[in-house]
Coordinates of C-alpha atoms in Angstrom, one line a residue:
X1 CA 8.0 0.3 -29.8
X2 CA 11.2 0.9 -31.8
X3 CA 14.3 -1.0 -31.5
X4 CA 16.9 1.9 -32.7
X5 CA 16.9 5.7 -31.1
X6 CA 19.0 8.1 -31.1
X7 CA 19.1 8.6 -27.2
X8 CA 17.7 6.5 -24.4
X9 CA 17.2 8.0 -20.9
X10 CA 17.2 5.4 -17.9
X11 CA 16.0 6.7 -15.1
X12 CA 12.6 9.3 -15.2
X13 CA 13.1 10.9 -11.7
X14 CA 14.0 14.6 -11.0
X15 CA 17.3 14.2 -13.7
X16 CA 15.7 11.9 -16.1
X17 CA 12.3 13.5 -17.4
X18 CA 14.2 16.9 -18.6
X19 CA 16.8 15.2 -19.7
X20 CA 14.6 13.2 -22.2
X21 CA 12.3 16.0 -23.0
X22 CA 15.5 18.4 -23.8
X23 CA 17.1 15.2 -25.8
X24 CA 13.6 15.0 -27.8
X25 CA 13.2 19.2 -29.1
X26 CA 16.6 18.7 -30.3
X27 CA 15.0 16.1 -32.8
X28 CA 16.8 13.3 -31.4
X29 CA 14.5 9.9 -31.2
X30 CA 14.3 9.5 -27.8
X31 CA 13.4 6.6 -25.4
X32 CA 12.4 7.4 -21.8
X33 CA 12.9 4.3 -19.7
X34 CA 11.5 4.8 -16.3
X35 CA 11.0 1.3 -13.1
X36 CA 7.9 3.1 -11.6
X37 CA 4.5 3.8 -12.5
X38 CA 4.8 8.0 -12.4
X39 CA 7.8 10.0 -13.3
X40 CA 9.6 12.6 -10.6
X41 CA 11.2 9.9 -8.3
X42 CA 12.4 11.5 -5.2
X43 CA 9.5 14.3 -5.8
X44 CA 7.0 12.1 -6.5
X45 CA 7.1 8.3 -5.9
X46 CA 9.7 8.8 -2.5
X47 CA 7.0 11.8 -1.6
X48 CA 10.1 14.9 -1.1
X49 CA 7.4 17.3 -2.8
X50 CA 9.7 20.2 -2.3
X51 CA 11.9 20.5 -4.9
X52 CA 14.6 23.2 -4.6
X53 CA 16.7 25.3 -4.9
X54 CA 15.8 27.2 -7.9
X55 CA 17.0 30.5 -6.6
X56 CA 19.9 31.7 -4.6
X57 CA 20.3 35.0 -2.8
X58 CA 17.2 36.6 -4.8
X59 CA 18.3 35.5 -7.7
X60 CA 16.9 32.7 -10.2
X61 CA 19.6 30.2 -11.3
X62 CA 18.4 27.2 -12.1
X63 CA 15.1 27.5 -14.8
X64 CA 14.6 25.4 -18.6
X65 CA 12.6 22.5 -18.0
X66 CA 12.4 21.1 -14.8
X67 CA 11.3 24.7 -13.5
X68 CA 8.8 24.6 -16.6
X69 CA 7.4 21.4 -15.4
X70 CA 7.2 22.5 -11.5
X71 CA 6.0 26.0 -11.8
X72 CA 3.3 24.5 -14.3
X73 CA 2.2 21.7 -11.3
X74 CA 1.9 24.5 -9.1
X75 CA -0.7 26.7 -11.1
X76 CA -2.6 23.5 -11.8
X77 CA -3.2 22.5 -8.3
X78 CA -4.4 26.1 -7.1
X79 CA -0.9 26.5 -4.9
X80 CA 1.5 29.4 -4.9
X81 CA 5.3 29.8 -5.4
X82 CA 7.3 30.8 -2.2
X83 CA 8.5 34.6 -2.3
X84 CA 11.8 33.8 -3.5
X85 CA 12.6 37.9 -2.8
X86 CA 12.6 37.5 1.2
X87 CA 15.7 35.1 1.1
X88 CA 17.5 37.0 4.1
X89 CA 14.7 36.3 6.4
X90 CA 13.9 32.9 5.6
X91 CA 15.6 29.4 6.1
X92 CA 16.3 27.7 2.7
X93 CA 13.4 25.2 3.6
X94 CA 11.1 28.1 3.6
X95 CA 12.7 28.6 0.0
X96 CA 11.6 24.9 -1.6
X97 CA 8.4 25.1 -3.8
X98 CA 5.9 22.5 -2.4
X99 CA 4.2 20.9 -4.6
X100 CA 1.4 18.5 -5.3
X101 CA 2.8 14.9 -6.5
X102 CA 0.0 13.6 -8.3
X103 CA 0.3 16.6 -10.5
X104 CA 3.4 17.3 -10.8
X105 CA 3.8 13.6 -12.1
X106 CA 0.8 14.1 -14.6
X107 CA 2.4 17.6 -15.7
X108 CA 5.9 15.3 -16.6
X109 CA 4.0 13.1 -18.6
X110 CA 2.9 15.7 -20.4
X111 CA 6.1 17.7 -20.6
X112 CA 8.1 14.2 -21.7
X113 CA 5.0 12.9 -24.1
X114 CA 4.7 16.5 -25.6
X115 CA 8.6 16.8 -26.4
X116 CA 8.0 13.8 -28.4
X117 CA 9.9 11.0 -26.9
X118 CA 8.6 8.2 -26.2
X119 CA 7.9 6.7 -23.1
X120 CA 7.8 3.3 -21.3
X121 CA 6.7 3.2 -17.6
X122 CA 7.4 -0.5 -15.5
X123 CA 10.7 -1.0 -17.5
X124 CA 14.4 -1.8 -16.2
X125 CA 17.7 -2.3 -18.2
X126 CA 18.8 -5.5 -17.8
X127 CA 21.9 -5.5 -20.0
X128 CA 23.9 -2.6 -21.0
X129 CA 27.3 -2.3 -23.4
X130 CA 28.9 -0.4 -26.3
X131 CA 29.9 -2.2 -28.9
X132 CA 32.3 0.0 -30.8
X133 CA 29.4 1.7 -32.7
X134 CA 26.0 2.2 -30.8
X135 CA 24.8 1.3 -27.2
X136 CA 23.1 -2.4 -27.3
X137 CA 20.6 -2.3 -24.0
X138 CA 17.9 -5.0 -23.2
X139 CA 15.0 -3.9 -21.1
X140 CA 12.9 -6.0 -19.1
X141 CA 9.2 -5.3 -19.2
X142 CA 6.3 -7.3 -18.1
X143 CA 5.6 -8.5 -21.9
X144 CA 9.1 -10.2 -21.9
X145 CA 12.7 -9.1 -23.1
X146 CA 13.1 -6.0 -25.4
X147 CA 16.7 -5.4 -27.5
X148 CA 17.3 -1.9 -28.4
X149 CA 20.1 0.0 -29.4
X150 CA 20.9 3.9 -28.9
X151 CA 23.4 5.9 -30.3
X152 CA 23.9 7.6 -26.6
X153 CA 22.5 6.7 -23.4
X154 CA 22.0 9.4 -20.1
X155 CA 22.1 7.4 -16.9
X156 CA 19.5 9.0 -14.7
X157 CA 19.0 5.9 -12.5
X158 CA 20.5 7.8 -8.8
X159 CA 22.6 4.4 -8.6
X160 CA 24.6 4.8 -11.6
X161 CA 23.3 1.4 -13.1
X162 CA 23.7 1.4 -16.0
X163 CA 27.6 2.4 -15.5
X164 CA 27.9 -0.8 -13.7
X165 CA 25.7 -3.1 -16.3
X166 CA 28.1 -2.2 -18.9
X167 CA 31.3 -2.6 -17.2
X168 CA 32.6 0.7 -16.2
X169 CA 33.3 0.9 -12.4
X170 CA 31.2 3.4 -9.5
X171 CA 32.0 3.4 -5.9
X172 CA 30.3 3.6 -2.4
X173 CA 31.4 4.9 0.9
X174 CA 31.4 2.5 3.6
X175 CA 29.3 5.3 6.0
X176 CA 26.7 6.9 3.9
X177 CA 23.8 9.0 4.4
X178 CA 20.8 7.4 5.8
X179 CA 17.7 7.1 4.0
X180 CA 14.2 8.9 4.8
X181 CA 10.3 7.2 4.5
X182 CA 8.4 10.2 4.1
X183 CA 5.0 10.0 6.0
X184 CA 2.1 12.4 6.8
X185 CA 0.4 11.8 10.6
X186 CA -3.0 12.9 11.7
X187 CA -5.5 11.9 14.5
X188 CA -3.7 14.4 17.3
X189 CA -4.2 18.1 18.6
X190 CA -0.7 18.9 19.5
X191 CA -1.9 21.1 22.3
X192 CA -3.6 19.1 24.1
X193 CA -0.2 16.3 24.3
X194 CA 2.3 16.2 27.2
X195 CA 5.1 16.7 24.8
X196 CA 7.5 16.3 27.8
X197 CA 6.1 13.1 28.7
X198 CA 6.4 11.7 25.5
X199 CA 10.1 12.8 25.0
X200 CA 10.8 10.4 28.2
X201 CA 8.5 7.7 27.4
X202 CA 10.8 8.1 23.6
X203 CA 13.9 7.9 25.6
X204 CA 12.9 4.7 27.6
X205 CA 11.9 3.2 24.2
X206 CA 15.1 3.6 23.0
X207 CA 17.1 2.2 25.8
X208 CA 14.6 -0.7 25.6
X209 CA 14.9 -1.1 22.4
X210 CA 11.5 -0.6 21.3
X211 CA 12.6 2.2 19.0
X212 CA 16.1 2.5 17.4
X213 CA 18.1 6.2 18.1
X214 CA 17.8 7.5 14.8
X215 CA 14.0 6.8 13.7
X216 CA 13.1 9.9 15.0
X217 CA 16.4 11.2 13.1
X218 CA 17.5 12.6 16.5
X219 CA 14.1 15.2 16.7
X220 CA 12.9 16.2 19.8
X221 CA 9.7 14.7 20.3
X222 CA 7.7 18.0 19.9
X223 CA 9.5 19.1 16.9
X224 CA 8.4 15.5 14.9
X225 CA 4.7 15.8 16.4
X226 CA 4.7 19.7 15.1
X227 CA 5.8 18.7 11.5
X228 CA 3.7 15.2 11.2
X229 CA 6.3 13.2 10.4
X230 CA 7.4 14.4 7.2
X231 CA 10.8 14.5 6.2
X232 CA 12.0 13.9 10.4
X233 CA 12.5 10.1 9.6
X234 CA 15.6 8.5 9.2
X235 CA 16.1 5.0 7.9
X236 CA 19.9 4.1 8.5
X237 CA 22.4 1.5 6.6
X238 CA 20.3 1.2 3.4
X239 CA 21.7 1.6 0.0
X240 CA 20.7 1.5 -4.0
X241 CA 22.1 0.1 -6.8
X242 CA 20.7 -3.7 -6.7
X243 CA 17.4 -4.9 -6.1
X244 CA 18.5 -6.4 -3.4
X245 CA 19.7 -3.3 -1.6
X246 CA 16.3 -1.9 -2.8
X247 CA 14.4 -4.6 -1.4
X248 CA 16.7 -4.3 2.0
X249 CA 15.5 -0.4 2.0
X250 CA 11.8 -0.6 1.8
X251 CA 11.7 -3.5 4.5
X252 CA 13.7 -1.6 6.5
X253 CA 11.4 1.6 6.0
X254 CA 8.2 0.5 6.4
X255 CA 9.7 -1.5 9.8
X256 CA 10.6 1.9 10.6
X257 CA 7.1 3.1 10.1
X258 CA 5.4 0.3 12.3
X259 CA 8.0 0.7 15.1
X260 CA 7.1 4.6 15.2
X261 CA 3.4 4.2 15.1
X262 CA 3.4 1.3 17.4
X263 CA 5.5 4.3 20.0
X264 CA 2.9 6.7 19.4
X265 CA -0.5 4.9 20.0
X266 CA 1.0 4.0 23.0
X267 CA 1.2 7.7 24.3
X268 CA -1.8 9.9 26.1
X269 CA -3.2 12.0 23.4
X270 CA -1.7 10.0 20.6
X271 CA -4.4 7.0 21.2
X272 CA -6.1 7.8 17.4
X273 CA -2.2 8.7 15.8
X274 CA -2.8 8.0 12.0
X275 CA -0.7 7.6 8.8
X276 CA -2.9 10.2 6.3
X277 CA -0.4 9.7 3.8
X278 CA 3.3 7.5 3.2
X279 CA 5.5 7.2 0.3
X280 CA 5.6 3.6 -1.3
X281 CA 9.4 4.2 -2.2
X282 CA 12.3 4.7 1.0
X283 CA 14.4 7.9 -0.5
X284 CA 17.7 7.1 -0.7
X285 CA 20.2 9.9 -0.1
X286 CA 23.4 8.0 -1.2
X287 CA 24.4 5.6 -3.2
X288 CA 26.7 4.8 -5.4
X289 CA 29.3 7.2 -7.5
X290 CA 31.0 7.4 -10.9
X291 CA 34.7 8.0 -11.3
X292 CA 34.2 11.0 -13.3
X293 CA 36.7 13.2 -15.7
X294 CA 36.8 15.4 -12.9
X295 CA 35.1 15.3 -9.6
X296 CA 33.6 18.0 -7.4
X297 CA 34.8 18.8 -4.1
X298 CA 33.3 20.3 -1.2
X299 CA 36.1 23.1 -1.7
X300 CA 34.7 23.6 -5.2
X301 CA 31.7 23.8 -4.1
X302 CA 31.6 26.3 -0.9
X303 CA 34.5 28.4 -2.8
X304 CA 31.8 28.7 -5.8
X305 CA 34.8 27.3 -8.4
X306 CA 33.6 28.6 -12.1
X307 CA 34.6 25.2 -13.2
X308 CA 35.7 26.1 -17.5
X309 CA 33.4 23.4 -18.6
X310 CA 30.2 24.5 -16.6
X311 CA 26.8 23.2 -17.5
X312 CA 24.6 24.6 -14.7
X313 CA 24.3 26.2 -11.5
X314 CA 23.5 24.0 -8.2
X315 CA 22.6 25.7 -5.1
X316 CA 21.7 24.3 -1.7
X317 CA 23.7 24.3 1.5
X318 CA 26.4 21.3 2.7
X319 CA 23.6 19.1 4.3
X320 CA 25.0 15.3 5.4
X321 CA 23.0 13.7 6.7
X322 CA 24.7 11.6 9.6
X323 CA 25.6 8.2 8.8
X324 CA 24.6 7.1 12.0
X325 CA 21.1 9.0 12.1
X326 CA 22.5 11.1 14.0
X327 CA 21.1 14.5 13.1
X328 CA 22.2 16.8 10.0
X329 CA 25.4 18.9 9.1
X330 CA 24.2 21.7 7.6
X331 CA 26.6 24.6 6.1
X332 CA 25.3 27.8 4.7
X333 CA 27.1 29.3 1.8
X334 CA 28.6 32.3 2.3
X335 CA 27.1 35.4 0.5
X336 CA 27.5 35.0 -3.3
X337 CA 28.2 31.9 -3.8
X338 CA 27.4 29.9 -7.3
X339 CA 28.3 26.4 -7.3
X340 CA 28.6 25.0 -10.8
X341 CA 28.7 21.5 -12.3
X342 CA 30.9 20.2 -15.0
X343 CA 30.6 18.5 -18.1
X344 CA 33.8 16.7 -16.9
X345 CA 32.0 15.7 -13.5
X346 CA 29.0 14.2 -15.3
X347 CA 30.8 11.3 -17.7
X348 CA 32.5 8.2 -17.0
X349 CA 36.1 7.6 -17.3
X350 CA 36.4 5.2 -20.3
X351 CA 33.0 5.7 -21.4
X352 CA 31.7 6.2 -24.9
X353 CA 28.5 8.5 -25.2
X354 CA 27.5 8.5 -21.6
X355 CA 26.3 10.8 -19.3
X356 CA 25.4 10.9 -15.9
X357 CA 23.0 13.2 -14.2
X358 CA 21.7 13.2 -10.2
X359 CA 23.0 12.5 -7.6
X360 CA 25.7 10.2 -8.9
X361 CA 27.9 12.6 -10.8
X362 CA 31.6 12.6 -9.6
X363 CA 32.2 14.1 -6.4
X364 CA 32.6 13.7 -2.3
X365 CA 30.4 13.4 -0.2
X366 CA 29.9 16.5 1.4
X367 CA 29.7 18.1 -1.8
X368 CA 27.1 16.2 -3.4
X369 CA 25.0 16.8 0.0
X370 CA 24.5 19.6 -1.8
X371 CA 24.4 19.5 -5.6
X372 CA 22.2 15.7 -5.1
X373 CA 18.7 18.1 -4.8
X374 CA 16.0 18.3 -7.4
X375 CA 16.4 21.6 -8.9
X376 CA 20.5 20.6 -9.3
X377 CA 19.4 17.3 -11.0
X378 CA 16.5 18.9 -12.9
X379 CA 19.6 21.2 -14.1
X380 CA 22.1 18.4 -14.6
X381 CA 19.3 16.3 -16.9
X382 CA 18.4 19.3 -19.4
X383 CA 22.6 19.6 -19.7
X384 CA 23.1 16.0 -20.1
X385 CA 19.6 15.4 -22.9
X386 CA 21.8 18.4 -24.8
X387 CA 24.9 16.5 -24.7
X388 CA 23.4 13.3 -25.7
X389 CA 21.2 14.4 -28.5
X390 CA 24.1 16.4 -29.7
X391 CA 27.0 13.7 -29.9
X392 CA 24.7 11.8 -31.7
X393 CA 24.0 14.1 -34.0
X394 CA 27.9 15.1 -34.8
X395 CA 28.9 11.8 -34.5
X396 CA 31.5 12.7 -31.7
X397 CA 32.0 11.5 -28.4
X398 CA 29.9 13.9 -25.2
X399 CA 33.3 15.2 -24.2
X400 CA 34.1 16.5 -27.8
X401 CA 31.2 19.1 -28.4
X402 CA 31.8 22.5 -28.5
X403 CA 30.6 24.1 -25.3
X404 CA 29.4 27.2 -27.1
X405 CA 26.9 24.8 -29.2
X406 CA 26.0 23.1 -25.8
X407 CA 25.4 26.5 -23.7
X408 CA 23.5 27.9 -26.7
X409 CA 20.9 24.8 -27.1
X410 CA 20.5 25.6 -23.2
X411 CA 20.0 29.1 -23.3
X412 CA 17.3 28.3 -26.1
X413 CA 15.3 26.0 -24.0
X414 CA 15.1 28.1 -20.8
X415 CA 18.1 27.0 -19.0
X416 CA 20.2 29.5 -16.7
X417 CA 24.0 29.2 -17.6
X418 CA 26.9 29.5 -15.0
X419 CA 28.1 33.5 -15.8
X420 CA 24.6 34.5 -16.6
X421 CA 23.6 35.6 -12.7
X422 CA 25.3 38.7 -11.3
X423 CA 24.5 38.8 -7.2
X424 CA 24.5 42.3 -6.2
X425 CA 26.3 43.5 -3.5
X426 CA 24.9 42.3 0.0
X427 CA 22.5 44.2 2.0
X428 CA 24.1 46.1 4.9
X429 CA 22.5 44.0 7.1
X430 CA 22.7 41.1 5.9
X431 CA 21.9 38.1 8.6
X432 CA 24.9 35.5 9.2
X433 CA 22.8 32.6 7.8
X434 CA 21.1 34.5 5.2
X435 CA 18.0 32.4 3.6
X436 CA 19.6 29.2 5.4
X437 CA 18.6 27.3 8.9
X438 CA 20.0 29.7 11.6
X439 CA 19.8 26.8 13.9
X440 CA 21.8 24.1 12.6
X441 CA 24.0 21.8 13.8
X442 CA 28.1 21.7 12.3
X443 CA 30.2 18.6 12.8
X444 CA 33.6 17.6 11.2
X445 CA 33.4 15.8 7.6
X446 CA 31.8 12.6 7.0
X447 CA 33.7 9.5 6.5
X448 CA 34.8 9.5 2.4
X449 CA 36.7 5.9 2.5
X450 CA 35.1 4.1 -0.8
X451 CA 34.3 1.0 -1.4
X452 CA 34.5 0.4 -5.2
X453 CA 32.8 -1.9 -7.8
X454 CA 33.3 -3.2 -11.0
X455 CA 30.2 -4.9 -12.2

């Protein structure tokens, strides 16, 4: 292991291992720094193994090398892309490319190892500052205390760590999204179950107490039994950003878990309910935030602003998650729309030679309801590894590079550029929630008071 590179990455989740593999076949030495044993964090490790959206209305806008890395995991494991052509017929669900963890993770290791940076699995950053002339960052790794220094560092941690480790402040809301423990059930026929009896036997556990309101995230009985779990759990109050908030989130999962399960063998039919398959890692939806040179909006983001300093595309609907558990608010974009995400949105105020990429960037929170998903973030990383490997290499700060030598080094690694998709004109009968869930829920926006840090 080196002590001096010319980028490190922290963080190797959906934002991280593009970023380093993009910061690498620019010829920058590059240090991938990642806490878990795999790569792919929510995809792979928190179990959400359908990254999306890489394609709005028809139309791909979001390729390079996260879609490299998932279109690759698909043809290894024998499964098929969605039909990304039938977008007016299908909820944007339907629109996510499932994929197989175990080898989408193998397929990153490849993809990171093969760009030539180097990699180093069960590592944190303990320590974290600029010194006037490089970054100076000690990682903690089960052989003991590591100093190394970088000449740019790309926070990919989904908690803005190391932001806060060397100084610079982040905030959190005081009501944020609730978590989600994603788990596969077996051991039922779901024909053979009294689904209404169940649903009142759910309701009498909640008012005794047995189960809280929102582990079922507000799911009718017969909807949670018909997708096995899945991605129909919610885990409220739980936050990143220090170990013990972590710690506080898996406890509170995995109680989530035994609470549910307890509910369910208790039920006719569900006698022989089983866990086939659980994520060791509680997803967390919302964290923490950087105070950005500019931050996105939800107007920004609905209106489809063409931001001057745009990086990438993002595409997903508005989709808070109550704060209470309470369901989802889900907004469909109208026809046409683009979001796009800023240099300016992606790099600390005050910072030298950082960049942020995930779910952390600058913005509220009903925007990055939307922009937080794995193809945004695999988006966001390739942008940021450019930037990185870039400054270095000029000697200037991320803020100072031309964007024509950025957008180029983009185009010639895959990546889609805001201004590169035209949408054509929409089909005459175009549905009213075109390619998104026709039968969500709306409520008013979430609560955006902050509470800030300065570590």
């Amino acid at each position: 292991m080196s002590t001096d590179y010319d980028v490190i990455v922290v963080g190797g989740g959906t934002a991280g291992g593009p970023a380093a593999a993009q910061a690498a076949r620019l010829g920058a030495r590059t240090l991938l720094v990642e806490k878990n044993g795999a790569l792919g964090g929510t995809t792979t490790v928190a179990g959400v193994s359908l990254p999306g959206l890489f394609h709005a209305w028809g139309k791909q806008i979001i390729a390079g090398i996260g879609w490299e890395a998932v279109s690759r995991s698909v043809r290894e494991a024998g499964m098929t892309l969605p039909d990304f052509s039938r977008w007016a017929e299908l909820p944007h669900h339907r629109l996510q490319v499932r994929v197989s963890p175990a080898v989408l993770a193998a397929v990153l290791d490849d993809v990171v190892v093969g760009s030539g940076a180097e990699l180093l699995l069960h590592t944190i950053v303990a320590e974290a500052g600029w010194d006037g002339d490089s970054w100076r960052l000690t990682l903690a790794t089960k052989d003991g205390l590591h100093r190394v220094r970088a000449g740019a560092v790309v926070d990919c941690t989904g908690d803005a760590d190391i932001v806060a480790l060397s100084g610079l402040p982040r905030y959190t809301r005081a009501r944020r999204q609730p978590g989600t423990i994603m788990v596969r059930l077996g051991g039922y026929d779901l024909a053979s179950i009294d689904v209404d009896a169940v649903q009142a036997a759910h309701d009498d556990a909640v008012q005794r107490g047995d189960l809280l309101p929102a582990d079922l995230a507000h799911n009718p009985v017969a909807k949670f039994l018909r997708v096995r779990g899945e991605n129909a759990i919610h885990v409220t109050g739980v936050q990143g950003g220090t170990s013990r908030d972590k710690t506080a989130a898996e406890l509170a999962g995995r109680r989530t878990l035994l609470r549910i399960l307890r509910f369910l063998r208790r039920q006719p039919g569900l006698e022989a309910v089983r866990i086939d398959s659980w994520a060791t890692e509680t997803g967390i939806r919302e964290s923490w935030t950087i105070h950005g040179h500019a931050s996105i909006t939800v107007q920004d983001y609905v209106s489809g602003r063409a931001w001057p300093d745009a990086l990438s595309y993002s595409f997903y609907p508005i989709d808070v998650h109550r704060p209470d558990g309470d369901g989802i608010d889900i907004r469909p974009l109208p026809y046409g729309t683009l979001p796009t995400i800023p240099r300016a949105a992606m790099v600390p105020r005050g910072s030298t030679r950082l960049v942020v990429a995930g779910r952390a960037i600058s913005g509220d929170q009903e925007a990055s309801s939307a922009y937080r998903v794995q193809a945004s973030s695999m988006a966001m990383g390739q942008s940021a590894g450019v930037l990185a490997a870039r400054a270095v290499a000029s000697g200037s700060d991320v803020m100072d590079l031309p964007l024509e030598q950025v957008r180029a080094d983009l185009r010639a690694h895959g990546a889609i550029l805001p201004g590169d998709v035209v949408v054509p004109p929409p089909p005459d009968a175009l549905p009213v929630q075109a390619g998104h869930d026709r039968t969500a829920a709306t409520a008013g926006p979430s609560d955006p008071s902050p509470t800030k840090e300065s570590a």
